[in-house]
Coordinates of C-alpha atoms in Angstrom, one line a residue:
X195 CA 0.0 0.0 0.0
X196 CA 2.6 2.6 1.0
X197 CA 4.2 1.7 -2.4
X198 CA 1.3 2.2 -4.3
X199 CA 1.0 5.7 -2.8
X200 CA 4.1 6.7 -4.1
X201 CA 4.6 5.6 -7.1
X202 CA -0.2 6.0 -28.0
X203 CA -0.6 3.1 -29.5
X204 CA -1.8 1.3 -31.9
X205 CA -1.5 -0.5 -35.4
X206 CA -1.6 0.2 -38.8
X207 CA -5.2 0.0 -40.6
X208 CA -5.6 -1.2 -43.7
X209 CA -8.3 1.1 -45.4
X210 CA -10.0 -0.7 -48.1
X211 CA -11.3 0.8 -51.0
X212 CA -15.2 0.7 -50.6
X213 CA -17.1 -0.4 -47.7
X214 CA -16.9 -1.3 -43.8
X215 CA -15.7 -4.2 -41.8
X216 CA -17.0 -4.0 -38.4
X217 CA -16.1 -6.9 -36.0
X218 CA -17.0 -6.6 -32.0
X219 CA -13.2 -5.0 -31.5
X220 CA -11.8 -3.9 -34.2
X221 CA -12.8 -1.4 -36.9
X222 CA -11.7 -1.2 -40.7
X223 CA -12.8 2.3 -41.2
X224 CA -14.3 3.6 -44.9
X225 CA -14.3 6.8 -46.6
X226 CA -16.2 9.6 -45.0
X227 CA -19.0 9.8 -46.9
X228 CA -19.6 5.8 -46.2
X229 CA -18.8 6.1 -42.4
X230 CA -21.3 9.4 -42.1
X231 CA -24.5 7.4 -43.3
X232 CA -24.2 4.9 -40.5
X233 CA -23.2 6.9 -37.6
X234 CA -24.9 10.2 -37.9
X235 CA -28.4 11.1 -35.5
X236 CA -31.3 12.6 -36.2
X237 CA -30.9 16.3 -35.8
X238 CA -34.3 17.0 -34.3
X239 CA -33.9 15.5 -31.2
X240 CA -29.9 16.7 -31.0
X241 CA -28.9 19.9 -28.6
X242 CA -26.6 22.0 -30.2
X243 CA -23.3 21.0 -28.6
X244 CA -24.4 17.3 -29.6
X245 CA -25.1 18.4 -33.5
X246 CA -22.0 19.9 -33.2
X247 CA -20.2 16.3 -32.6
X248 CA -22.9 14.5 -34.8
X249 CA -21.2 12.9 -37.8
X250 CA -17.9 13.9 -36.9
X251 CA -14.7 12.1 -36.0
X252 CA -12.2 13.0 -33.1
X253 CA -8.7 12.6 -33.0
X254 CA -7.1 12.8 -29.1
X255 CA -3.7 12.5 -28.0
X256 CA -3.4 11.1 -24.2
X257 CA -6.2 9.0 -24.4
X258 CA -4.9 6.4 -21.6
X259 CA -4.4 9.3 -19.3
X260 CA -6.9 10.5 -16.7
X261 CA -8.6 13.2 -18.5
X262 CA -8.5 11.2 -21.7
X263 CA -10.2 8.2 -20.8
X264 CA -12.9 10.6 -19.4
X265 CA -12.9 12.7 -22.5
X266 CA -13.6 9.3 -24.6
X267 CA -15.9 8.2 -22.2
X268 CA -18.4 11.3 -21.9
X269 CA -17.8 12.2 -25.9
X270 CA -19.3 8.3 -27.1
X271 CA -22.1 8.3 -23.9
X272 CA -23.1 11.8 -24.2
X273 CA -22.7 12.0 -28.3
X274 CA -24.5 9.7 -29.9
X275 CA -24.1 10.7 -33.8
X276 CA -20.1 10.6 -33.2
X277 CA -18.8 8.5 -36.2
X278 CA -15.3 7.5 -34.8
X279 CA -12.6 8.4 -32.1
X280 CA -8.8 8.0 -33.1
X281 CA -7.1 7.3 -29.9
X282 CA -3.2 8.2 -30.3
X283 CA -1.6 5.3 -28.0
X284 CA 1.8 3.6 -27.7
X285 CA 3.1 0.6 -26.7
X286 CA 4.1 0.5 -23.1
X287 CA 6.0 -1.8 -20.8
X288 CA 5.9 -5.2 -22.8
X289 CA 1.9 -4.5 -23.7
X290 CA 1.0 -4.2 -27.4
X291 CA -1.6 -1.7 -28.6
X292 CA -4.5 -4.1 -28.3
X293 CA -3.6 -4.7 -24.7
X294 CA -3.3 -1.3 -23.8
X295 CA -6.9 -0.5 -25.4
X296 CA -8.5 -3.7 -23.4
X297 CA -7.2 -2.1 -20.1
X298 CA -8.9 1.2 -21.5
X299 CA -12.1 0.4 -21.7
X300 CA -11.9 -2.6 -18.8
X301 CA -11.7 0.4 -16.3
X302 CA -15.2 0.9 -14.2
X303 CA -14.8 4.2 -15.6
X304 CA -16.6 2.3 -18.5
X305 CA -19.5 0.7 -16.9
X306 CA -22.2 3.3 -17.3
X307 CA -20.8 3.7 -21.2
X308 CA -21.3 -0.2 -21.7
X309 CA -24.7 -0.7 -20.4
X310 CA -25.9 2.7 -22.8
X311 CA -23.9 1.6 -25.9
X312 CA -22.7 -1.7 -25.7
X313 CA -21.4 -1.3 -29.0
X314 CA -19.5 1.6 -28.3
X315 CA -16.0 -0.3 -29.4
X316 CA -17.0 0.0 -33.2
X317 CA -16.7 3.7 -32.7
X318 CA -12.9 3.7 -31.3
X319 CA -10.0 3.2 -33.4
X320 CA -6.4 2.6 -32.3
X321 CA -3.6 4.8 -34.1
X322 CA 0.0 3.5 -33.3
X323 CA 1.8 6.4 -32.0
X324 CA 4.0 8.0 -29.5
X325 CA 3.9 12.0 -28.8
X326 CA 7.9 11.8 -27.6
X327 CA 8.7 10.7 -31.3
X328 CA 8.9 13.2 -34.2
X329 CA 5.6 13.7 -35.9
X330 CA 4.0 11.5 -33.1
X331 CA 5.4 8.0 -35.0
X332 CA 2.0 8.0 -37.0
X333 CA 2.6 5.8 -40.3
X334 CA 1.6 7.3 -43.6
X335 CA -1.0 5.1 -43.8
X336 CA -2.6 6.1 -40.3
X337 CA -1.8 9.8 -41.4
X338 CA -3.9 9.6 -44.4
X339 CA -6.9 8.3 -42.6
X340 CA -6.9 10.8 -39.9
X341 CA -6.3 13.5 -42.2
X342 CA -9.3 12.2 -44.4
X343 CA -11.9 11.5 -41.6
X344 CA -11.1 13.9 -38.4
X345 CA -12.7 17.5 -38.2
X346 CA -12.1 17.7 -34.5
X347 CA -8.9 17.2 -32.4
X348 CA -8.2 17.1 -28.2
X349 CA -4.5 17.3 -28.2
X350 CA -4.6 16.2 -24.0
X351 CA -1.1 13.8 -24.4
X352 CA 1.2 15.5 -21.9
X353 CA 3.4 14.3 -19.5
X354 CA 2.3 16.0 -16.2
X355 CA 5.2 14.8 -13.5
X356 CA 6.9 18.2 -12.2
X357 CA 9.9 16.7 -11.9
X358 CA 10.0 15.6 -15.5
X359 CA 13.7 16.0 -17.2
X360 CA 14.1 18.3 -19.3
X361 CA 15.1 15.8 -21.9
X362 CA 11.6 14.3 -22.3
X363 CA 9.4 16.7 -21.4
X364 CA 10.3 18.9 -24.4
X365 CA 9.7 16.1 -27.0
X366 CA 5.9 15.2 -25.6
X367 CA 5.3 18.4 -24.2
X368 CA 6.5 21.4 -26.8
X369 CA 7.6 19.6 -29.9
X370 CA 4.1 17.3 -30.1
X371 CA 1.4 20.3 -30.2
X372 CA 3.8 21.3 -33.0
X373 CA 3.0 18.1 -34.9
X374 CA -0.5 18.2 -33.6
X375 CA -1.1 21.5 -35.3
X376 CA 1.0 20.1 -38.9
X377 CA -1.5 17.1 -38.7
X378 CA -4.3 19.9 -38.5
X379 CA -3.2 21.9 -41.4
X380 CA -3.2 18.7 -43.8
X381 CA -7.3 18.0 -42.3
X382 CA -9.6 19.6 -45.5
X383 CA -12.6 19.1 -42.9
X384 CA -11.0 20.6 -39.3
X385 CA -13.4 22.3 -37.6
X386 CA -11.9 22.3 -34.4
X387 CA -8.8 22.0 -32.2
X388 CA -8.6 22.1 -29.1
X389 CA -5.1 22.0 -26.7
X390 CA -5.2 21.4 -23.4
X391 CA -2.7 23.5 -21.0
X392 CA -2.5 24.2 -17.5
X393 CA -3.9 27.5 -15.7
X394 CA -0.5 27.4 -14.1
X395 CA 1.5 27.5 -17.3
X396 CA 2.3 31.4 -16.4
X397 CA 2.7 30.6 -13.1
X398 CA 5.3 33.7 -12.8
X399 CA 2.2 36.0 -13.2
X400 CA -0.3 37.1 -9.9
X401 CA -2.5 38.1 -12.3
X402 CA -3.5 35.0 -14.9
X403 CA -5.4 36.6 -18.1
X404 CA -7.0 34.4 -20.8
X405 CA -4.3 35.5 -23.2
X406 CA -1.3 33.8 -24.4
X407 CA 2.5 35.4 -22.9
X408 CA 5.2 35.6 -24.3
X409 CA 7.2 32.8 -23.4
X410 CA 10.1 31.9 -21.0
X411 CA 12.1 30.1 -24.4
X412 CA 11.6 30.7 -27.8
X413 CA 10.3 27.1 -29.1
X414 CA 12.4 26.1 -31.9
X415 CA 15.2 27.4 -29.7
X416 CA 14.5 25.0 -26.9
X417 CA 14.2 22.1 -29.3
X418 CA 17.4 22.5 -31.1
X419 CA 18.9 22.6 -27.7
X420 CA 17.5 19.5 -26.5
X421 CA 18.7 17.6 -29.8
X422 CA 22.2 19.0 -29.3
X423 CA 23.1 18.6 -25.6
X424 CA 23.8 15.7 -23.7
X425 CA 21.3 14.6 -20.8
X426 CA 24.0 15.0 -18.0
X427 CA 24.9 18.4 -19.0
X428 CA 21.2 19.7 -19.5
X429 CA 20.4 18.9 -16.3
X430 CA 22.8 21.0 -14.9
X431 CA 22.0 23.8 -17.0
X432 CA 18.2 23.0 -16.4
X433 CA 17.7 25.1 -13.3
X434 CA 18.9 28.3 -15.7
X435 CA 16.9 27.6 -18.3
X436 CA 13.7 27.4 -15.6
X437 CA 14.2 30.6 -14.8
X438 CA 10.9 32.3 -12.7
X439 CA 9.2 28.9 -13.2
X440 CA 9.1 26.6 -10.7
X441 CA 9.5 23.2 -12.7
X442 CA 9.9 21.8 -16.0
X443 CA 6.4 20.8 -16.3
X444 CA 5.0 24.5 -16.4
X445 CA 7.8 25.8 -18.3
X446 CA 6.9 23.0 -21.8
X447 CA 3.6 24.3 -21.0
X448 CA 4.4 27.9 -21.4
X449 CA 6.5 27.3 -24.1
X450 CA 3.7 25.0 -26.0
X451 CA 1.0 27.8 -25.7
X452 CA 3.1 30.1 -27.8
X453 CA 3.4 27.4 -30.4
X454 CA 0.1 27.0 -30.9
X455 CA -0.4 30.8 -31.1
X456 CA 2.3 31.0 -33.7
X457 CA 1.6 28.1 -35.7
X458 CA -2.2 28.4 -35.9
X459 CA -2.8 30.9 -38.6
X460 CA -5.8 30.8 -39.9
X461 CA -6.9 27.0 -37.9
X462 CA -10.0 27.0 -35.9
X463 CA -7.8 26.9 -32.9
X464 CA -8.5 27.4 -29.0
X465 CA -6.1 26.6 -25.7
X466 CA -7.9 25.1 -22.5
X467 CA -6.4 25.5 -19.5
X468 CA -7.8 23.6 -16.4
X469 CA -6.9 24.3 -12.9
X470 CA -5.9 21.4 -10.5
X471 CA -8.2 18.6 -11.9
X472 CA -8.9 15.8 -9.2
X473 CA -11.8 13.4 -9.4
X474 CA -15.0 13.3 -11.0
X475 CA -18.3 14.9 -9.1
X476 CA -21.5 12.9 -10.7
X477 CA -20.1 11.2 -13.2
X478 CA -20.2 8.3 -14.9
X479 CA -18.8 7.5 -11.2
X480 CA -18.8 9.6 -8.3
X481 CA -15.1 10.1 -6.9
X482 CA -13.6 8.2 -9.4
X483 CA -9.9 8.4 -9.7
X484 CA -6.8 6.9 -11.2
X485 CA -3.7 9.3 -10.1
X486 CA -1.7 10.5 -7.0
X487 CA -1.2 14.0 -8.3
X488 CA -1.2 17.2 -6.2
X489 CA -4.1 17.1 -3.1
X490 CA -5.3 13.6 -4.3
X491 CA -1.7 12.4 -3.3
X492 CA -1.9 14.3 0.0
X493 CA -5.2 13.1 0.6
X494 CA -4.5 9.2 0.5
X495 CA -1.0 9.8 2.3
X496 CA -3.0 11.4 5.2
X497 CA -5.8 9.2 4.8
X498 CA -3.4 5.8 5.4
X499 CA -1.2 7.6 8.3
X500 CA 2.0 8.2 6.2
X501 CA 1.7 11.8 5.5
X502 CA 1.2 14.3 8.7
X503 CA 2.4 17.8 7.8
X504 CA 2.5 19.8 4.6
X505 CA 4.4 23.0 4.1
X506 CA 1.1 25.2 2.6
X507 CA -0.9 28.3 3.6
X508 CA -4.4 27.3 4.8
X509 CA -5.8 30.0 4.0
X510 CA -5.1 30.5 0.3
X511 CA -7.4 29.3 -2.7
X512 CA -7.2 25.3 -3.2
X513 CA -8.0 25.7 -7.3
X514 CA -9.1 22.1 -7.9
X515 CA -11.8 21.3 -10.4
X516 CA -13.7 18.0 -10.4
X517 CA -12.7 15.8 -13.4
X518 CA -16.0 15.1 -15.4
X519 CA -16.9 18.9 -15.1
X520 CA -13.3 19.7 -16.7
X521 CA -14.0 17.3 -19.5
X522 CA -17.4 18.8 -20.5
X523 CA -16.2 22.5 -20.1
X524 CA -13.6 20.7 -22.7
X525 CA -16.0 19.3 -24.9
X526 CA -18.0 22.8 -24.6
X527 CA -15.1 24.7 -26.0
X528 CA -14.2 22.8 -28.9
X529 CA -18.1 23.6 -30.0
X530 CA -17.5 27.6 -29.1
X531 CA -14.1 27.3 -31.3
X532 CA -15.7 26.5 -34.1
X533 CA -18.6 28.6 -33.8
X534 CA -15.7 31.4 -33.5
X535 CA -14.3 30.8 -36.3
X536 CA -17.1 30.2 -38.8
X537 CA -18.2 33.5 -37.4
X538 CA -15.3 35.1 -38.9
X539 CA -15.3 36.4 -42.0
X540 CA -12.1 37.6 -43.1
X541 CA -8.9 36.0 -42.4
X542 CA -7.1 38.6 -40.4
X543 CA -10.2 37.8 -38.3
X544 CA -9.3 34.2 -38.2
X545 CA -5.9 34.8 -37.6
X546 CA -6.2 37.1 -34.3
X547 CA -5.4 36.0 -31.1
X548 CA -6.8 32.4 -30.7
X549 CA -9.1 31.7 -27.5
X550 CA -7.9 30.8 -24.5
X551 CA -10.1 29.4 -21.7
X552 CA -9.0 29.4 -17.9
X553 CA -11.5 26.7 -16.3
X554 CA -10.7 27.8 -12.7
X555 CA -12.6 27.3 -9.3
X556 CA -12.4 31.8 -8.7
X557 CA -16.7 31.6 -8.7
X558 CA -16.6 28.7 -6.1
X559 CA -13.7 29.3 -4.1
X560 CA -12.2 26.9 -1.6
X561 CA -9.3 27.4 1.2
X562 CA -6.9 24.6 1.4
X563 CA -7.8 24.5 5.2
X564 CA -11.7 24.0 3.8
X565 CA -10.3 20.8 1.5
X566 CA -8.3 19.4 4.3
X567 CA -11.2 19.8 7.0
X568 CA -13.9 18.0 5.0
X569 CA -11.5 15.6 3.7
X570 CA -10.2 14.8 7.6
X571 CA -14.2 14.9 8.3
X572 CA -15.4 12.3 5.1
X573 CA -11.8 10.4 6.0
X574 CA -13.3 9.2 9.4
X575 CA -16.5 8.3 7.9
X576 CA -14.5 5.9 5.3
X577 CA -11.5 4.8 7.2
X578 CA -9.5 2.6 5.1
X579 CA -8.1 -0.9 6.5
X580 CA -5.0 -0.3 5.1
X581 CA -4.3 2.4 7.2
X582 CA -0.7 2.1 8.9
X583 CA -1.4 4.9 12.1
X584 CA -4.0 6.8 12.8
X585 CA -4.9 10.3 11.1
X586 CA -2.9 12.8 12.0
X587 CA -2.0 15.3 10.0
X588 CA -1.7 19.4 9.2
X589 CA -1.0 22.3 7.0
X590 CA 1.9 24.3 8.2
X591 CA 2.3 27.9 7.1
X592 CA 5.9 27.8 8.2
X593 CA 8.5 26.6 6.8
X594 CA 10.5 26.1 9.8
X595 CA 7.5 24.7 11.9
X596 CA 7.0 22.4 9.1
X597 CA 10.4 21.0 9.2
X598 CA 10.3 20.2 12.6
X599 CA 7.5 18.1 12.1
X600 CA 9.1 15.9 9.1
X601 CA 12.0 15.2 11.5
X602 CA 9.7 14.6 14.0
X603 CA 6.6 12.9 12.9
X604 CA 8.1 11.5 9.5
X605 CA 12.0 10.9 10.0
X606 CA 12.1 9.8 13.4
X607 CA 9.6 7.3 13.6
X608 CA 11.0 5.4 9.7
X609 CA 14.5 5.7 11.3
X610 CA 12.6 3.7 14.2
X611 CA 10.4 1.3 12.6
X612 CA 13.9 0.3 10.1
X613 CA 15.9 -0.2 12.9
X614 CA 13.9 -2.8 14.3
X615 CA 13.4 -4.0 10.6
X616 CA 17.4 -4.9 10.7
X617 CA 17.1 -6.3 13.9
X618 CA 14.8 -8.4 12.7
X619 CA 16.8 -9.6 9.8
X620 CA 14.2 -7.6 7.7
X621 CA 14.9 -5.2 4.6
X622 CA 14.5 -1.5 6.0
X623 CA 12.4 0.9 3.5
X624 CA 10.8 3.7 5.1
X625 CA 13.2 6.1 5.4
X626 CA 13.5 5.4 1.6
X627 CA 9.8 5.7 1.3
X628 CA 9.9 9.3 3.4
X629 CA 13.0 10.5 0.7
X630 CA 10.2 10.1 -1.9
X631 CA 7.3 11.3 -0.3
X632 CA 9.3 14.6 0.9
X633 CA 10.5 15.1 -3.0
X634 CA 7.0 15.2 -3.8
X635 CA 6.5 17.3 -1.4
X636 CA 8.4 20.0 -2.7
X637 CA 7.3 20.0 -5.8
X638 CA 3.6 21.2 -4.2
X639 CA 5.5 23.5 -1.8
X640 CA 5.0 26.1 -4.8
X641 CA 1.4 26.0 -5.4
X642 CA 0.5 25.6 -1.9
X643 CA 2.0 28.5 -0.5
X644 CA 1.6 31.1 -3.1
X645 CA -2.2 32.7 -4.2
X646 CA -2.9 33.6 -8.1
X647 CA -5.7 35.7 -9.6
X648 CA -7.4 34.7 -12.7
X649 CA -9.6 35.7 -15.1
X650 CA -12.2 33.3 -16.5
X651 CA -14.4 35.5 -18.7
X652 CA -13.8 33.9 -21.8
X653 CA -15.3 30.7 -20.3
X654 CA -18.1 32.4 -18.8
X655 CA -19.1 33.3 -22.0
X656 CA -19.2 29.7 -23.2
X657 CA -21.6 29.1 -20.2
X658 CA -23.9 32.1 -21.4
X659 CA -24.1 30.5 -24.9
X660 CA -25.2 27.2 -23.6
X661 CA -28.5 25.9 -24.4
X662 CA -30.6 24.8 -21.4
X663 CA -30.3 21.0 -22.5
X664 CA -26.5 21.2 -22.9
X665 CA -25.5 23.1 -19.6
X666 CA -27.6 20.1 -18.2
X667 CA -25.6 17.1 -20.5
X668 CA -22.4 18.9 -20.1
X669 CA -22.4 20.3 -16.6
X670 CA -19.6 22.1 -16.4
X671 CA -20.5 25.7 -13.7
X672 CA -18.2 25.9 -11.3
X673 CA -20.6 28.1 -9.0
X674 CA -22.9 24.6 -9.0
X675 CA -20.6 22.6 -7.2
X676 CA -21.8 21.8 -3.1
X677 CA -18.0 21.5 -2.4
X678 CA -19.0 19.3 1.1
X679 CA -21.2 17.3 -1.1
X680 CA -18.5 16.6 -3.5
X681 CA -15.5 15.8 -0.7
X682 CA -17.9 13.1 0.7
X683 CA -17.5 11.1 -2.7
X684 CA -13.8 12.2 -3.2
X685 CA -12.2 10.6 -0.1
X686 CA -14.5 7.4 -0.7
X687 CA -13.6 7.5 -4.5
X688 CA -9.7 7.8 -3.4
X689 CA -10.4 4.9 -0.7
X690 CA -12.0 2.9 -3.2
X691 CA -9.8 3.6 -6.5
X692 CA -6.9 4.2 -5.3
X693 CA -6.2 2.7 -2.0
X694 CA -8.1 -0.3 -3.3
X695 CA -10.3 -1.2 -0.5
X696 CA -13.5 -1.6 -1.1
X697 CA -16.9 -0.3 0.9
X698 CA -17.5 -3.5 2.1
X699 CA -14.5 -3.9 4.1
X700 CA -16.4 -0.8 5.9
X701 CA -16.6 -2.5 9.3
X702 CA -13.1 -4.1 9.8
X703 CA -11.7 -0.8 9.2
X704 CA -13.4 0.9 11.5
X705 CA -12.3 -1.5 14.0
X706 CA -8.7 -1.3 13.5
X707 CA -9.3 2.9 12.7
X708 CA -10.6 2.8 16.9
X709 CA -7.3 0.6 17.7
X710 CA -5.2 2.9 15.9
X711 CA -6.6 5.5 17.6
X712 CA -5.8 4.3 21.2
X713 CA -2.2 3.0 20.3
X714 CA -1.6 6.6 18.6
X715 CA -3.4 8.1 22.2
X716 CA -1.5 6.3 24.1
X717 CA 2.2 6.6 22.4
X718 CA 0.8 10.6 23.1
X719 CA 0.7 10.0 26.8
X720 CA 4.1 8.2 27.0
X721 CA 6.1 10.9 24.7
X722 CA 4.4 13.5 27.0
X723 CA 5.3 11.9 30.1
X724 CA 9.0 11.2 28.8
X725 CA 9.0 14.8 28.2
X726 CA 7.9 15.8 31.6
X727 CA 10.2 13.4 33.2
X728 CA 12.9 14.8 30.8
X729 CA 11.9 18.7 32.1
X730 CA 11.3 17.9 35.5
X731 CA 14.8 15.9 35.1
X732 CA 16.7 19.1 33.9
X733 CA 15.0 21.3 36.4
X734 CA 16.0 19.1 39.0
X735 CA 19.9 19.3 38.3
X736 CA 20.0 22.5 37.8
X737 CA 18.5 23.3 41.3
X738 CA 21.3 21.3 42.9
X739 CA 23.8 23.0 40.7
X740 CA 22.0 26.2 41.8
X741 CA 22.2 25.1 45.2
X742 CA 25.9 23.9 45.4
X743 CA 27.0 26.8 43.5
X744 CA 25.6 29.0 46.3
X745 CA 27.1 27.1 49.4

């Protein structure tokens, strides 16, 4: 368990001349025209964010991630005249393409989608890929067909770990929106492209604006450099490069928004940038959740007894934003993209500053003291059994209060517990497992003790143009959310997806959870009675030394 806390595939597709071959796993796609007479809905009964999608097909990059598989998943149940989605996915640790698509779609994530559209398979179709490679490693012949078929593309493929080298996040993270945006420009049907960023990706600024800046690298500059250095030596130099941001992940993504800007032209063309995205509100699960990243992390380490200080600022804005509400403000501004730019009637009117959306929490704020109150309050109500002390934990405003817990509360009890581990004749690990959890850490330090202002007006906007039926089938309002609500079904959706310890172990946990709780009360008493003895100890001797001084 404590390990588990810490811690584009595809194949080429023969495209026949005339015709479709549908089998229950597989597709054999056929020219649009063929493909749009099977798969499109009647209008009539379509809102307009669903005619939008109705006999179209979507191209998305980072389909096995988190927002991905919920982007494929709402996009097939909530679309029902989508013709196909290419999903760009790559073979992975000694699993082929087909593999990695079964594990896709075996998820729970799923369930709802299966029992709607049972046939919902037909519609995906697996593009061999990989967004580190140069033009994504899409064969000529998988080129072709996207560039026939797709109108509308979710370039979501990033890689998302802070702490990323420099080395590899450029390739997937700068140089792939690049080939994103060529793939775009050879698409005679694009109506819209969407690429996802990070509301953080100007991190530098107080003040956030739903504009592209100018960037911390010029892009072609930053490539060159990564082909012509060698790794050891650009990490050294990778702390100067950084600059004012805090980690390579936000600088790629600064760097990426000003490709898109530049390479764009006249593209329908739009940048989304989400805020801290953690797991889903309503649906199609409630709490569901595949990642440790930022509060999620924190959450499960407090949640299981490992984690018990943070260095962060209570009081400050937590700016998380539930998963499927992210993916349908997604999927709502791909529609308001291309309603953009059909508007436009010149070019120099199509070639102005793209959109940018910032899908922030600022109309439903929330304090990270809020977040880790009702997540200590919902924790006790879903205790999980695999739970190694009892909850104890804290944001500290102080740096220098915060250290003294991690020496106290982290570093001396793993330097305790793997010292009896050798005497045992046992392998020690949690001071190993406290070196990672404290890098990760840091890398939150940042955002959890620094406050941003953003605007979101942009998005608000897309809101207003919303019909009725569509604000309904896409919710996506911030200002909706019943945050205590919400927290109720995130710590059981971390317990359950995550932590892997289902609701029906419920009872046993609760038991151990009251044991826990009277070991941890009583190791209390003793450290506070060895303290006294330690104090009353001191005060003694230095009486007598008082005293024989004086004589």
């Amino acid at each position: 368990m404590v390990e588990v806390l810490l811690e584009s595939c595809g194949q080429d597709v023969a495209v026949p001349e005339n015709g479709c071959n549908l089998n229950e796993n597989t597709i054999v796609c056929s020219p649009r025209q063929e493909r749009d007479c099977h798969f499109t809905t009647d209008e009539s009964n379509l809102t307009p964010i669903q005619n939008f999608y109705n006999g179209q097909s979507v191209f998305v990059t980072g389909g096995t991630g988190f927002m991905g598989k919920l982007l494929i998943e709402k996009l097939l149940r909530e679309c029902p005249g989508i013709s196909f989605i290419y999903l760009l996915v790559r073979p992975k640790k000694g699993k082929d393409v087909h593999q990695r698509i079964e594990e896709i779609f075996d998820d729970p994530l799923f369930s709802k989608l299966k029992e709607k559209q049972p046939k919902f398979r037909h519609q995906t179709v697996a593009i061999a890929g990989d967004c580190s490679l140069p033009g994504l490693g899409i064969s000529a012949t998988d080129r072709a067909m996207i560039t026939r078929d797709v109108s509308i593309v979710f370039h979501v493929a990033a890689t998302v770990r802070f702490d990323e080298k420099m080395k590899l996040a450029v390739p997937i993270n700068v140089r792939s929106p690049k080939d994103v945006i060529d793939l775009c420009k050879e698409m005679s049907g694009l109506k819209s492209f969407v690429h996802v960023s990070t509301a953080y990706a100007n991190c530098p600024y107080t003040l956030i604006e739903e504009k592209v800046y100018d960037p911390p690298m010029e892009p072609d500059k930053l490539v060159t450099l990564m082909e012509c250095i060698d790794e050891k030596l650009l990490e050294e130099i990778t702390p100067r490069l950084l600059g004012a941001w805090p980690n390579t992940y936000t600088f790629t993504k600064a760097v990426a928004e000003n490709i898109v800007n530049k390479r764009a032209d006249d593209l329908p063309v739009g940048i989304f940038r989400p805020a801290i995205v953690i797991s889903t509100y309503r649906e199609p699960l409630r709490g569901w959740i595949d990642n440790l990243y930022g509060p999620t992390g924190v959450v499960a380490g407090a949640g299981t007894g490992i984690l018990r200080s943070i260095h962060c600022d209570g009081s400050i804005q937590a700016n998380v934003v539930p998963g499927d509400l992210t993916v349908n403000a997604l999927i709502a501004c791909a529609w308001d993209v291309a309603n953009r730019h059909r508007s436009a009637t010149t070019k120099e009117e199509k070639s102005k500053d793209i959109p940018v959306y910032n899908y922030v929490s600022k109309d439903n704020p929330i304090t990270y003291d809020q977040l880790k109150n009702m997540s200590e309050k919902y924790g006790f109500e879903f205790p999980t059994g695999k739970a190694i002390w009892y909850y104890s934990f804290r944001n500290t405003k102080y740096r220098i209060i915060h250290f003294f817990y991690v020496y106290l509360l982290h570093l001396l009890p793993a330097l305790l517990i793997d010292t009896a581990m050798l005497c045992l004749g046992k392998q020690p690990r949690m001071l190993k497992i406290y070196k990672k959890i404290h890098k990760f850490m840091d890398v939150l330090n940042y955002f959890t003790t620094k406050t941003w202002k953003f605007s979101n007006d942009n998005f608000k906007a897309v809101l207003n143009k919303m019909s009725p039926e569509d604000r309904e089938n896409f919710a996506c309002d911030i200002a909706r959310i019943d945050w205590d609500h919400y927290f109720r079904t995130y710590v059981r959706g971390v317990r359950v997806y995550l932590i892997k310890d289902p609701l029906d172990t419920l009872p046993q946990a609760r038991v151990r959870w009251q044991r826990l709780y009277w070991i941890h009360q009583a190791l209390k008493l003793i450290l506070a009675y060895g303290m006294l003895r330690i104090c009353w100890l001191t005060m003694f001797h230095l009486f007598r030394l008082c005293t024989w001084q004086s004589a």
